[in-house]
Amino acid sequence: MKTIEGQLTPVQDAEYVIIASRFNHFITDRLLSGALDGFSRHGVPEKCLTLVWVPGAWEIPVAARRLAESKRYSAIVCLGCVIRGSTDHYEHVSSEAAKGMAQVALSSGIPVINAVLATHNLEQAIERAGSKQGNKGFEAACTAIEMTGLLSAIGKAKP
Ligand code: INI
């Protein structure tokens, strides 16, 4: 049996882009630190990273789409935080952001990593941004590296 899988060793010359949203930046700043740490610990040099800021999670998909269309990046890491307490349209913002990211990934074939937290309260968000539950930004960077490796390995696999 053949097994194809990505590793946590970055593909040479891979370029990654991080989209970070400013809304709830107390949390997204921490997700960003986690993502940068994740890339750096796995040997991705800073020169291979681009950071794009958007106002809120709602704006992530359109930015992701344009970045995917540029064909300059191997994977797109999306960082955001939607907190139920702070909006009536919580469901709408978080589900449209998730749908949009999935759509960009499927239509472009470029991994779009979803680290947009959708939580009931600030405490849950803090837990996922560098405390009890780890840091989803760090995990997203690892996923971006692994998926880039996987797609490259699939491309090289003989039929
Ligand atoms: N954007 C977020 O990223 N998180 C939120 O919790 C949030 N709330 O609470 O409304 C939020 N709203 C802004 C939205 O993402 C857009 O930036 C705005 O609607 C303009 O299009």
CSV table of N, CA and C and ligand atoms in Angstrom, one decimal:
chain,number,residue,atom,x,y,z
A,1,MET,N,0.8,-1.2,0.0
A,1,MET,CA,0.0,0.0,0.0
A,1,MET,C,0.9,1.3,0.0
A,2,LYS,N,0.5,2.2,-0.8
A,2,LYS,CA,1.2,3.5,-0.8
A,2,LYS,C,0.6,4.4,0.2
A,3,THR,N,1.4,5.1,0.9
A,3,THR,CA,0.8,6.1,1.8
A,3,THR,C,1.4,7.5,1.4
A,4,ILE,N,0.6,8.4,1.3
A,4,ILE,CA,1.1,9.8,0.9
A,4,ILE,C,0.7,10.7,2.1
A,5,GLU,N,1.7,11.4,2.7
A,5,GLU,CA,1.3,12.3,3.7
A,5,GLU,C,2.3,13.5,3.7
A,6,GLY,N,1.8,14.6,4.2
A,6,GLY,CA,2.7,15.7,4.4
A,6,GLY,C,3.5,15.6,5.7
A,7,GLN,N,4.6,16.3,5.7
A,7,GLN,CA,5.5,16.3,6.9
A,7,GLN,C,5.5,17.7,7.5
A,8,LEU,N,6.1,17.8,8.7
A,8,LEU,CA,6.2,19.2,9.2
A,8,LEU,C,7.5,19.8,8.9
A,9,THR,N,8.1,19.3,7.8
A,9,THR,CA,9.3,19.9,7.2
A,9,THR,C,8.8,20.8,6.0
A,10,PRO,N,9.1,22.1,6.0
A,10,PRO,CA,8.6,22.9,4.9
A,10,PRO,C,9.2,22.5,3.6
A,11,VAL,N,8.3,22.6,2.6
A,11,VAL,CA,8.7,22.4,1.2
A,11,VAL,C,9.6,23.6,0.8
A,12,GLN,N,10.7,23.3,0.1
A,12,GLN,CA,11.6,24.4,-0.2
A,12,GLN,C,10.9,25.4,-1.1
A,13,ASP,N,11.3,26.7,-0.8
A,13,ASP,CA,10.7,27.8,-1.5
A,13,ASP,C,9.2,28.1,-1.4
A,14,ALA,N,8.6,27.3,-0.5
A,14,ALA,CA,7.2,27.6,-0.3
A,14,ALA,C,7.0,29.0,0.4
A,15,GLU,N,6.0,29.7,-0.1
A,15,GLU,CA,5.6,31.0,0.5
A,15,GLU,C,4.3,30.9,1.1
A,16,TYR,N,4.2,31.4,2.3
A,16,TYR,CA,2.9,31.4,3.0
A,16,TYR,C,2.4,32.8,3.3
A,17,VAL,N,1.1,32.9,3.3
A,17,VAL,CA,0.5,34.2,3.6
A,17,VAL,C,-0.5,34.0,4.8
A,18,ILE,N,-0.4,35.0,5.7
A,18,ILE,CA,-1.3,35.0,6.9
A,18,ILE,C,-2.2,36.1,6.7
A,19,ILE,N,-3.5,35.8,6.8
A,19,ILE,CA,-4.5,36.9,6.9
A,19,ILE,C,-5.0,37.0,8.3
A,20,ALA,N,-4.8,38.2,8.9
A,20,ALA,CA,-5.2,38.4,10.3
A,20,ALA,C,-6.3,39.5,10.4
A,21,SER,N,-7.3,39.2,11.2
A,21,SER,CA,-8.3,40.3,11.2
A,21,SER,C,-8.1,41.1,12.5
A,22,ARG,N,-8.4,42.4,12.4
A,22,ARG,CA,-8.2,43.3,13.5
A,22,ARG,C,-9.3,43.2,14.6
A,23,PHE,N,-10.5,42.8,14.2
A,23,PHE,CA,-11.6,42.7,15.1
A,23,PHE,C,-11.2,41.8,16.2
A,24,ASN,N,-11.4,42.1,17.5
A,24,ASN,CA,-11.0,41.3,18.7
A,24,ASN,C,-9.4,41.1,18.6
A,25,HIS,N,-8.7,42.2,18.3
A,25,HIS,CA,-7.3,42.0,18.1
A,25,HIS,C,-6.5,41.6,19.4
A,26,PHE,N,-7.1,41.8,20.5
A,26,PHE,CA,-6.5,41.2,21.8
A,26,PHE,C,-6.3,39.7,21.6
A,27,ILE,N,-7.2,39.1,20.9
A,27,ILE,CA,-7.1,37.6,20.6
A,27,ILE,C,-6.3,37.4,19.4
A,28,THR,N,-6.6,38.1,18.3
A,28,THR,CA,-5.9,37.8,17.0
A,28,THR,C,-4.4,38.1,17.1
A,29,ASP,N,-4.0,39.1,17.9
A,29,ASP,CA,-2.6,39.3,18.0
A,29,ASP,C,-1.9,38.1,18.6
A,30,ARG,N,-2.6,37.4,19.5
A,30,ARG,CA,-2.0,36.2,20.1
A,30,ARG,C,-2.0,35.0,19.1
A,31,LEU,N,-3.1,34.9,18.3
A,31,LEU,CA,-3.1,33.9,17.3
A,31,LEU,C,-1.9,34.1,16.3
A,32,LEU,N,-1.7,35.4,16.0
A,32,LEU,CA,-0.6,35.7,15.1
A,32,LEU,C,0.7,35.3,15.6
A,33,SER,N,1.0,35.7,16.9
A,33,SER,CA,2.2,35.2,17.6
A,33,SER,C,2.4,33.7,17.5
A,34,GLY,N,1.3,33.0,17.7
A,34,GLY,CA,1.3,31.6,17.7
A,34,GLY,C,1.7,31.1,16.3
A,35,ALA,N,1.1,31.7,15.3
A,35,ALA,CA,1.3,31.3,13.9
A,35,ALA,C,2.8,31.6,13.5
A,36,LEU,N,3.3,32.7,13.9
A,36,LEU,CA,4.7,33.0,13.6
A,36,LEU,C,5.7,32.1,14.3
A,37,ASP,N,5.3,31.7,15.5
A,37,ASP,CA,6.1,30.8,16.3
A,37,ASP,C,6.1,29.4,15.6
A,38,GLY,N,4.9,29.0,15.1
A,38,GLY,CA,4.7,27.7,14.4
A,38,GLY,C,5.6,27.7,13.2
A,39,PHE,N,5.6,28.7,12.4
A,39,PHE,CA,6.4,28.7,11.2
A,39,PHE,C,7.9,28.7,11.5
A,40,SER,N,8.3,29.6,12.5
A,40,SER,CA,9.7,29.7,12.8
A,40,SER,C,10.2,28.4,13.4
A,41,ARG,N,9.5,27.7,14.3
A,41,ARG,CA,9.9,26.5,14.9
A,41,ARG,C,10.1,25.3,13.9
A,42,HIS,N,9.4,25.5,12.8
A,42,HIS,CA,9.5,24.4,11.8
A,42,HIS,C,10.4,24.8,10.6
A,43,GLY,N,11.1,25.9,10.8
A,43,GLY,CA,12.2,26.2,9.9
A,43,GLY,C,11.7,27.1,8.7
A,44,VAL,N,10.6,27.7,8.8
A,44,VAL,CA,10.2,28.6,7.7
A,44,VAL,C,10.7,30.0,8.0
A,45,PRO,N,11.6,30.5,7.1
A,45,PRO,CA,12.2,31.8,7.4
A,45,PRO,C,11.2,32.9,7.2
A,46,GLU,N,11.4,34.0,7.9
A,46,GLU,CA,10.4,35.2,7.8
A,46,GLU,C,10.3,35.7,6.4
A,47,LYS,N,11.3,35.6,5.6
A,47,LYS,CA,11.2,36.1,4.2
A,47,LYS,C,10.2,35.3,3.4
A,48,CYS,N,9.8,34.2,3.9
A,48,CYS,CA,8.8,33.4,3.1
A,48,CYS,C,7.4,33.6,3.6
A,49,LEU,N,7.2,34.6,4.5
A,49,LEU,CA,5.9,34.9,5.1
A,49,LEU,C,5.4,36.3,4.7
A,50,THR,N,4.1,36.4,4.4
A,50,THR,CA,3.5,37.7,4.1
A,50,THR,C,2.3,37.8,5.1
A,51,LEU,N,2.2,39.0,5.6
A,51,LEU,CA,1.1,39.2,6.6
A,51,LEU,C,0.1,40.3,6.0
A,52,VAL,N,-1.2,39.9,5.9
A,52,VAL,CA,-2.2,40.8,5.4
A,52,VAL,C,-3.2,41.0,6.5
A,53,TRP,N,-3.5,42.3,6.8
A,53,TRP,CA,-4.5,42.6,7.8
A,53,TRP,C,-5.9,42.9,7.1
A,54,VAL,N,-7.0,42.4,7.7
A,54,VAL,CA,-8.3,42.8,7.3
A,54,VAL,C,-9.1,43.3,8.5
A,55,PRO,N,-10.2,44.1,8.2
A,55,PRO,CA,-10.9,44.6,9.4
A,55,PRO,C,-11.5,43.6,10.3
A,56,GLY,N,-12.2,42.6,9.7
A,56,GLY,CA,-12.9,41.6,10.5
A,56,GLY,C,-12.9,40.2,9.8
A,57,ALA,N,-13.5,39.2,10.5
A,57,ALA,CA,-13.6,37.9,9.9
A,57,ALA,C,-14.4,37.9,8.6
A,58,TRP,N,-15.3,38.7,8.5
A,58,TRP,CA,-16.2,38.8,7.3
A,58,TRP,C,-15.4,39.0,6.0
A,59,GLU,N,-14.3,39.8,6.2
A,59,GLU,CA,-13.5,40.3,5.1
A,59,GLU,C,-12.4,39.2,4.7
A,60,ILE,N,-12.3,38.2,5.5
A,60,ILE,CA,-11.2,37.2,5.2
A,60,ILE,C,-11.4,36.5,3.9
A,61,PRO,N,-12.6,36.0,3.5
A,61,PRO,CA,-12.6,35.2,2.3
A,61,PRO,C,-12.3,36.0,1.0
A,62,VAL,N,-12.7,37.3,1.0
A,62,VAL,CA,-12.4,38.0,-0.3
A,62,VAL,C,-10.9,38.3,-0.4
A,63,ALA,N,-10.3,38.6,0.7
A,63,ALA,CA,-8.8,38.7,0.7
A,63,ALA,C,-8.1,37.4,0.3
A,64,ALA,N,-8.7,36.3,0.9
A,64,ALA,CA,-8.1,35.0,0.6
A,64,ALA,C,-8.2,34.7,-0.9
A,65,ARG,N,-9.4,35.1,-1.5
A,65,ARG,CA,-9.6,34.8,-2.9
A,65,ARG,C,-8.6,35.5,-3.8
A,66,ARG,N,-8.4,36.8,-3.4
A,66,ARG,CA,-7.4,37.6,-4.3
A,66,ARG,C,-6.0,37.0,-4.1
A,67,LEU,N,-5.7,36.6,-2.9
A,67,LEU,CA,-4.3,36.1,-2.7
A,67,LEU,C,-4.1,34.8,-3.4
A,68,ALA,N,-5.2,34.0,-3.3
A,68,ALA,CA,-5.1,32.7,-4.1
A,68,ALA,C,-5.0,32.9,-5.5
A,69,GLU,N,-5.7,33.9,-6.1
A,69,GLU,CA,-5.6,34.2,-7.5
A,69,GLU,C,-4.2,34.6,-7.9
A,70,SER,N,-3.5,35.2,-7.0
A,70,SER,CA,-2.2,35.7,-7.3
A,70,SER,C,-1.2,34.6,-7.6
A,71,LYS,N,-1.5,33.4,-7.1
A,71,LYS,CA,-0.7,32.2,-7.3
A,71,LYS,C,0.7,32.3,-6.7
A,72,ARG,N,0.8,33.2,-5.8
A,72,ARG,CA,2.2,33.4,-5.2
A,72,ARG,C,2.4,32.6,-3.9
A,73,TYR,N,1.3,32.0,-3.4
A,73,TYR,CA,1.4,31.4,-2.1
A,73,TYR,C,1.0,29.9,-2.1
A,74,SER,N,1.7,29.1,-1.3
A,74,SER,CA,1.5,27.7,-1.2
A,74,SER,C,0.3,27.4,-0.3
A,75,ALA,N,0.1,28.3,0.7
A,75,ALA,CA,-1.0,28.1,1.6
A,75,ALA,C,-1.4,29.4,2.2
A,76,ILE,N,-2.6,29.5,2.7
A,76,ILE,CA,-3.1,30.8,3.2
A,76,ILE,C,-3.6,30.4,4.6
A,77,VAL,N,-3.1,31.1,5.6
A,77,VAL,CA,-3.5,30.9,7.0
A,77,VAL,C,-4.4,32.1,7.5
A,78,CYS,N,-5.6,31.7,7.9
A,78,CYS,CA,-6.6,32.8,8.3
A,78,CYS,C,-6.8,32.8,9.8
A,79,LEU,N,-6.6,34.0,10.3
A,79,LEU,CA,-6.7,34.2,11.8
A,79,LEU,C,-7.8,35.2,12.1
A,80,GLY,N,-8.8,34.8,13.0
A,80,GLY,CA,-9.8,35.7,13.3
A,80,GLY,C,-10.5,35.3,14.6
A,81,CYS,N,-11.4,36.1,15.1
A,81,CYS,CA,-12.1,35.7,16.3
A,81,CYS,C,-13.4,36.3,16.3
A,82,VAL,N,-14.4,35.5,16.4
A,82,VAL,CA,-15.8,35.9,16.4
A,82,VAL,C,-16.4,35.4,17.8
A,83,ILE,N,-16.8,36.4,18.6
A,83,ILE,CA,-17.3,36.1,19.9
A,83,ILE,C,-18.8,36.3,20.0
A,84,ARG,N,-19.6,35.3,20.4
A,84,ARG,CA,-21.0,35.4,20.4
A,84,ARG,C,-21.5,36.6,21.2
A,85,GLY,N,-20.9,36.8,22.4
A,85,GLY,CA,-21.4,37.9,23.3
A,85,GLY,C,-21.3,39.3,22.6
A,86,SER,N,-20.4,39.5,21.6
A,86,SER,CA,-20.2,40.8,21.1
A,86,SER,C,-21.0,41.1,19.8
A,87,THR,N,-21.8,40.2,19.4
A,87,THR,CA,-22.6,40.5,18.2
A,87,THR,C,-23.9,39.6,18.1
A,88,ASP,N,-24.9,40.2,17.5
A,88,ASP,CA,-26.1,39.5,17.3
A,88,ASP,C,-26.0,38.7,16.0
A,89,HIS,N,-25.1,39.1,15.1
A,89,HIS,CA,-25.0,38.4,13.9
A,89,HIS,C,-23.8,37.4,13.9
A,90,TYR,N,-23.5,37.0,15.1
A,90,TYR,CA,-22.3,36.1,15.4
A,90,TYR,C,-22.4,34.9,14.4
A,91,GLU,N,-23.6,34.2,14.3
A,91,GLU,CA,-23.7,33.0,13.5
A,91,GLU,C,-23.3,33.3,12.1
A,92,HIS,N,-23.9,34.5,11.6
A,92,HIS,CA,-23.8,34.9,10.3
A,92,HIS,C,-22.3,35.2,9.9
A,93,VAL,N,-21.6,36.0,10.7
A,93,VAL,CA,-20.2,36.3,10.5
A,93,VAL,C,-19.4,35.0,10.5
A,94,SER,N,-19.5,34.2,11.5
A,94,SER,CA,-18.6,33.0,11.6
A,94,SER,C,-18.9,32.0,10.5
A,95,SER,N,-20.2,31.8,10.2
A,95,SER,CA,-20.5,30.7,9.2
A,95,SER,C,-20.2,31.2,7.8
A,96,GLU,N,-20.4,32.5,7.5
A,96,GLU,CA,-20.0,33.0,6.2
A,96,GLU,C,-18.5,33.0,6.0
A,97,ALA,N,-17.8,33.3,7.0
A,97,ALA,CA,-16.3,33.3,7.0
A,97,ALA,C,-15.9,31.9,6.7
A,98,ALA,N,-16.4,30.9,7.4
A,98,ALA,CA,-16.0,29.5,7.2
A,98,ALA,C,-16.4,29.1,5.8
A,99,LYS,N,-17.6,29.4,5.4
A,99,LYS,CA,-18.0,28.9,4.0
A,99,LYS,C,-17.1,29.6,3.0
A,100,GLY,N,-16.8,30.8,3.1
A,100,GLY,CA,-16.0,31.6,2.2
A,100,GLY,C,-14.6,31.0,2.1
A,101,MET,N,-14.0,30.7,3.2
A,101,MET,CA,-12.7,30.1,3.2
A,101,MET,C,-12.7,28.7,2.5
A,102,ALA,N,-13.7,27.9,2.8
A,102,ALA,CA,-13.8,26.6,2.2
A,102,ALA,C,-13.9,26.7,0.7
A,103,GLN,N,-14.7,27.7,0.3
A,103,GLN,CA,-15.0,27.9,-1.2
A,103,GLN,C,-13.7,28.3,-1.9
A,104,VAL,N,-12.9,29.2,-1.3
A,104,VAL,CA,-11.6,29.6,-1.9
A,104,VAL,C,-10.7,28.4,-2.0
A,105,ALA,N,-10.6,27.6,-0.9
A,105,ALA,CA,-9.7,26.5,-1.0
A,105,ALA,C,-10.1,25.5,-2.1
A,106,LEU,N,-11.4,25.2,-2.2
A,106,LEU,CA,-11.8,24.2,-3.2
A,106,LEU,C,-11.7,24.8,-4.6
A,107,SER,N,-12.0,26.1,-4.8
A,107,SER,CA,-12.0,26.6,-6.2
A,107,SER,C,-10.5,26.8,-6.6
A,108,SER,N,-9.6,27.1,-5.7
A,108,SER,CA,-8.2,27.4,-6.1
A,108,SER,C,-7.3,26.2,-6.0
A,109,GLY,N,-7.7,25.3,-5.1
A,109,GLY,CA,-6.8,24.1,-4.9
A,109,GLY,C,-5.6,24.5,-3.9
A,110,ILE,N,-5.7,25.7,-3.3
A,110,ILE,CA,-4.7,26.1,-2.4
A,110,ILE,C,-5.2,25.9,-1.0
A,111,PRO,N,-4.5,25.3,-0.1
A,111,PRO,CA,-5.0,25.1,1.3
A,111,PRO,C,-5.3,26.5,1.9
A,112,VAL,N,-6.5,26.6,2.4
A,112,VAL,CA,-6.9,27.8,3.2
A,112,VAL,C,-7.2,27.3,4.6
A,113,ILE,N,-6.3,27.7,5.5
A,113,ILE,CA,-6.4,27.1,6.9
A,113,ILE,C,-7.2,28.0,7.8
A,114,ASN,N,-8.2,27.4,8.3
A,114,ASN,CA,-9.2,28.1,9.1
A,114,ASN,C,-8.9,28.2,10.6
A,115,ALA,N,-8.3,29.3,11.0
A,115,ALA,CA,-8.1,29.5,12.5
A,115,ALA,C,-8.9,30.8,12.9
A,116,VAL,N,-10.1,30.8,12.5
A,116,VAL,CA,-11.0,31.8,12.9
A,116,VAL,C,-11.8,31.2,14.1
A,117,LEU,N,-11.5,31.7,15.3
A,117,LEU,CA,-12.2,31.2,16.4
A,117,LEU,C,-13.7,31.6,16.4
A,118,ALA,N,-14.6,30.8,16.8
A,118,ALA,CA,-16.0,31.1,17.0
A,118,ALA,C,-16.3,30.6,18.4
A,119,THR,N,-16.4,31.6,19.3
A,119,THR,CA,-16.6,31.1,20.7
A,119,THR,C,-17.8,31.8,21.4
A,120,HIS,N,-18.2,31.3,22.5
A,120,HIS,CA,-19.4,31.8,23.2
A,120,HIS,C,-19.0,33.1,24.0
A,121,ASN,N,-17.7,33.1,24.4
A,121,ASN,CA,-17.3,34.2,25.3
A,121,ASN,C,-15.8,34.4,25.1
A,122,LEU,N,-15.3,35.5,25.8
A,122,LEU,CA,-13.9,35.9,25.7
A,122,LEU,C,-13.0,34.8,26.3
A,123,GLU,N,-13.5,34.3,27.4
A,123,GLU,CA,-12.7,33.3,28.1
A,123,GLU,C,-12.4,32.1,27.2
A,124,GLN,N,-13.4,31.6,26.5
A,124,GLN,CA,-13.1,30.5,25.5
A,124,GLN,C,-12.1,30.9,24.5
A,125,ALA,N,-12.2,32.1,24.0
A,125,ALA,CA,-11.3,32.6,23.0
A,125,ALA,C,-9.8,32.7,23.6
A,126,ILE,N,-9.7,33.1,24.8
A,126,ILE,CA,-8.4,33.2,25.4
A,126,ILE,C,-7.8,31.8,25.6
A,127,GLU,N,-8.7,30.8,25.9
A,127,GLU,CA,-8.2,29.4,26.1
A,127,GLU,C,-7.6,28.9,24.8
A,128,ARG,N,-8.1,29.4,23.6
A,128,ARG,CA,-7.6,28.8,22.3
A,128,ARG,C,-6.5,29.7,21.7
A,129,ALA,N,-6.2,30.8,22.4
A,129,ALA,CA,-5.2,31.7,21.8
A,129,ALA,C,-3.9,31.8,22.7
A,130,GLY,N,-3.6,30.6,23.2
A,130,GLY,CA,-2.3,30.5,23.9
A,130,GLY,C,-2.4,30.2,25.4
A,131,SER,N,-3.5,29.6,25.8
A,131,SER,CA,-3.6,29.1,27.2
A,131,SER,C,-4.1,27.6,27.2
A,132,LYS,N,-5.1,27.3,28.0
A,132,LYS,CA,-5.5,25.9,28.2
A,132,LYS,C,-5.6,25.0,27.0
A,133,GLN,N,-6.1,25.6,25.9
A,133,GLN,CA,-6.3,24.7,24.7
A,133,GLN,C,-5.3,24.9,23.7
A,134,GLY,N,-4.1,25.5,24.1
A,134,GLY,CA,-3.1,25.7,23.1
A,134,GLY,C,-3.3,27.0,22.3
A,135,ASN,N,-2.7,27.0,21.1
A,135,ASN,CA,-2.8,28.2,20.3
A,135,ASN,C,-3.2,27.8,18.9
A,136,LYS,N,-4.4,28.2,18.5
A,136,LYS,CA,-4.9,27.7,17.2
A,136,LYS,C,-4.1,28.4,16.0
A,137,GLY,N,-3.4,29.5,16.3
A,137,GLY,CA,-2.6,30.1,15.3
A,137,GLY,C,-1.4,29.2,15.0
A,138,PHE,N,-0.8,28.7,16.1
A,138,PHE,CA,0.4,27.8,16.0
A,138,PHE,C,-0.1,26.5,15.2
A,139,GLU,N,-1.2,26.0,15.6
A,139,GLU,CA,-1.7,24.8,14.9
A,139,GLU,C,-1.9,25.0,13.4
A,140,ALA,N,-2.4,26.2,13.1
A,140,ALA,CA,-2.7,26.6,11.7
A,140,ALA,C,-1.5,26.6,10.9
A,141,ALA,N,-0.4,27.2,11.5
A,141,ALA,CA,0.9,27.2,10.7
A,141,ALA,C,1.4,25.8,10.4
A,142,CYS,N,1.2,24.9,11.4
A,142,CYS,CA,1.7,23.5,11.2
A,142,CYS,C,0.8,22.9,10.1
A,143,THR,N,-0.5,23.2,10.1
A,143,THR,CA,-1.4,22.6,9.1
A,143,THR,C,-1.0,23.1,7.7
A,144,ALA,N,-0.6,24.4,7.7
A,144,ALA,CA,-0.2,25.0,6.4
A,144,ALA,C,1.0,24.3,5.8
A,145,ILE,N,2.0,24.0,6.7
A,145,ILE,CA,3.2,23.4,6.3
A,145,ILE,C,2.9,21.9,5.8
A,146,GLU,N,2.1,21.2,6.6
A,146,GLU,CA,1.8,19.8,6.3
A,146,GLU,C,1.0,19.7,5.0
A,147,MET,N,0.0,20.6,4.8
A,147,MET,CA,-0.8,20.5,3.6
A,147,MET,C,0.0,20.9,2.3
A,148,THR,N,0.9,21.8,2.5
A,148,THR,CA,1.8,22.2,1.3
A,148,THR,C,2.7,21.0,1.0
A,149,GLY,N,3.2,20.3,2.0
A,149,GLY,CA,4.0,19.1,1.7
A,149,GLY,C,3.1,18.0,1.1
A,150,LEU,N,1.9,17.8,1.6
A,150,LEU,CA,1.0,16.8,1.1
A,150,LEU,C,0.7,17.0,-0.4
A,151,LEU,N,0.3,18.2,-0.7
A,151,LEU,CA,-0.1,18.5,-2.1
A,151,LEU,C,1.1,18.4,-3.0
A,152,SER,N,2.3,18.7,-2.5
A,152,SER,CA,3.5,18.5,-3.3
A,152,SER,C,3.8,17.0,-3.5
A,153,ALA,N,3.6,16.3,-2.5
A,153,ALA,CA,3.8,14.8,-2.6
A,153,ALA,C,2.8,14.2,-3.5
A,154,ILE,N,1.6,14.6,-3.4
A,154,ILE,CA,0.5,14.0,-4.3
A,154,ILE,C,0.9,14.3,-5.8
A,155,GLY,N,1.4,15.6,-6.0
A,155,GLY,CA,1.8,16.0,-7.3
A,155,GLY,C,2.9,15.1,-7.9
A,156,LYS,N,3.8,14.7,-7.0
A,156,LYS,CA,5.0,13.9,-7.4
A,156,LYS,C,4.7,12.4,-7.5
A,157,ALA,N,3.6,11.9,-6.8
A,157,ALA,CA,3.3,10.5,-6.8
A,157,ALA,C,3.0,10.0,-8.2
A,158,LYS,N,3.5,8.8,-8.5
A,158,LYS,CA,3.2,8.2,-9.8
A,158,LYS,C,1.8,7.6,-9.7
A,159,PRO,N,1.1,7.6,-10.9
A,159,PRO,CA,-0.2,7.1,-10.9
A,159,PRO,C,-0.3,5.6,-10.6
B,1,INI,N1,-15.8,40.6,13.1
B,1,INI,C1,-15.0,39.7,13.8
B,1,INI,O1,-14.0,39.3,13.2
B,1,INI,N2,-15.4,39.2,15.0
B,1,INI,C2,-16.6,39.6,15.6
B,1,INI,O2,-16.9,39.1,16.7
B,1,INI,C3,-17.4,40.6,14.9
B,1,INI,N3,-18.6,41.1,15.6
B,1,INI,O3,-18.7,40.9,16.7
B,1,INI,O4,-19.4,41.7,14.9
B,1,INI,C4,-16.9,41.0,13.6
B,1,INI,N4,-17.7,41.9,13.0
B,1,INI,C5,-17.1,42.7,11.9
B,1,INI,C6,-17.2,42.0,10.6
B,1,INI,O5,-16.3,41.0,10.5
B,1,INI,C7,-17.0,43.0,9.4
B,1,INI,O6,-15.7,43.5,9.6
B,1,INI,C8,-18.0,44.1,9.4
B,1,INI,O7,-19.3,43.6,9.4
B,1,INI,C9,-17.8,45.0,8.1
B,1,INI,O8,-18.0,44.2,6.9
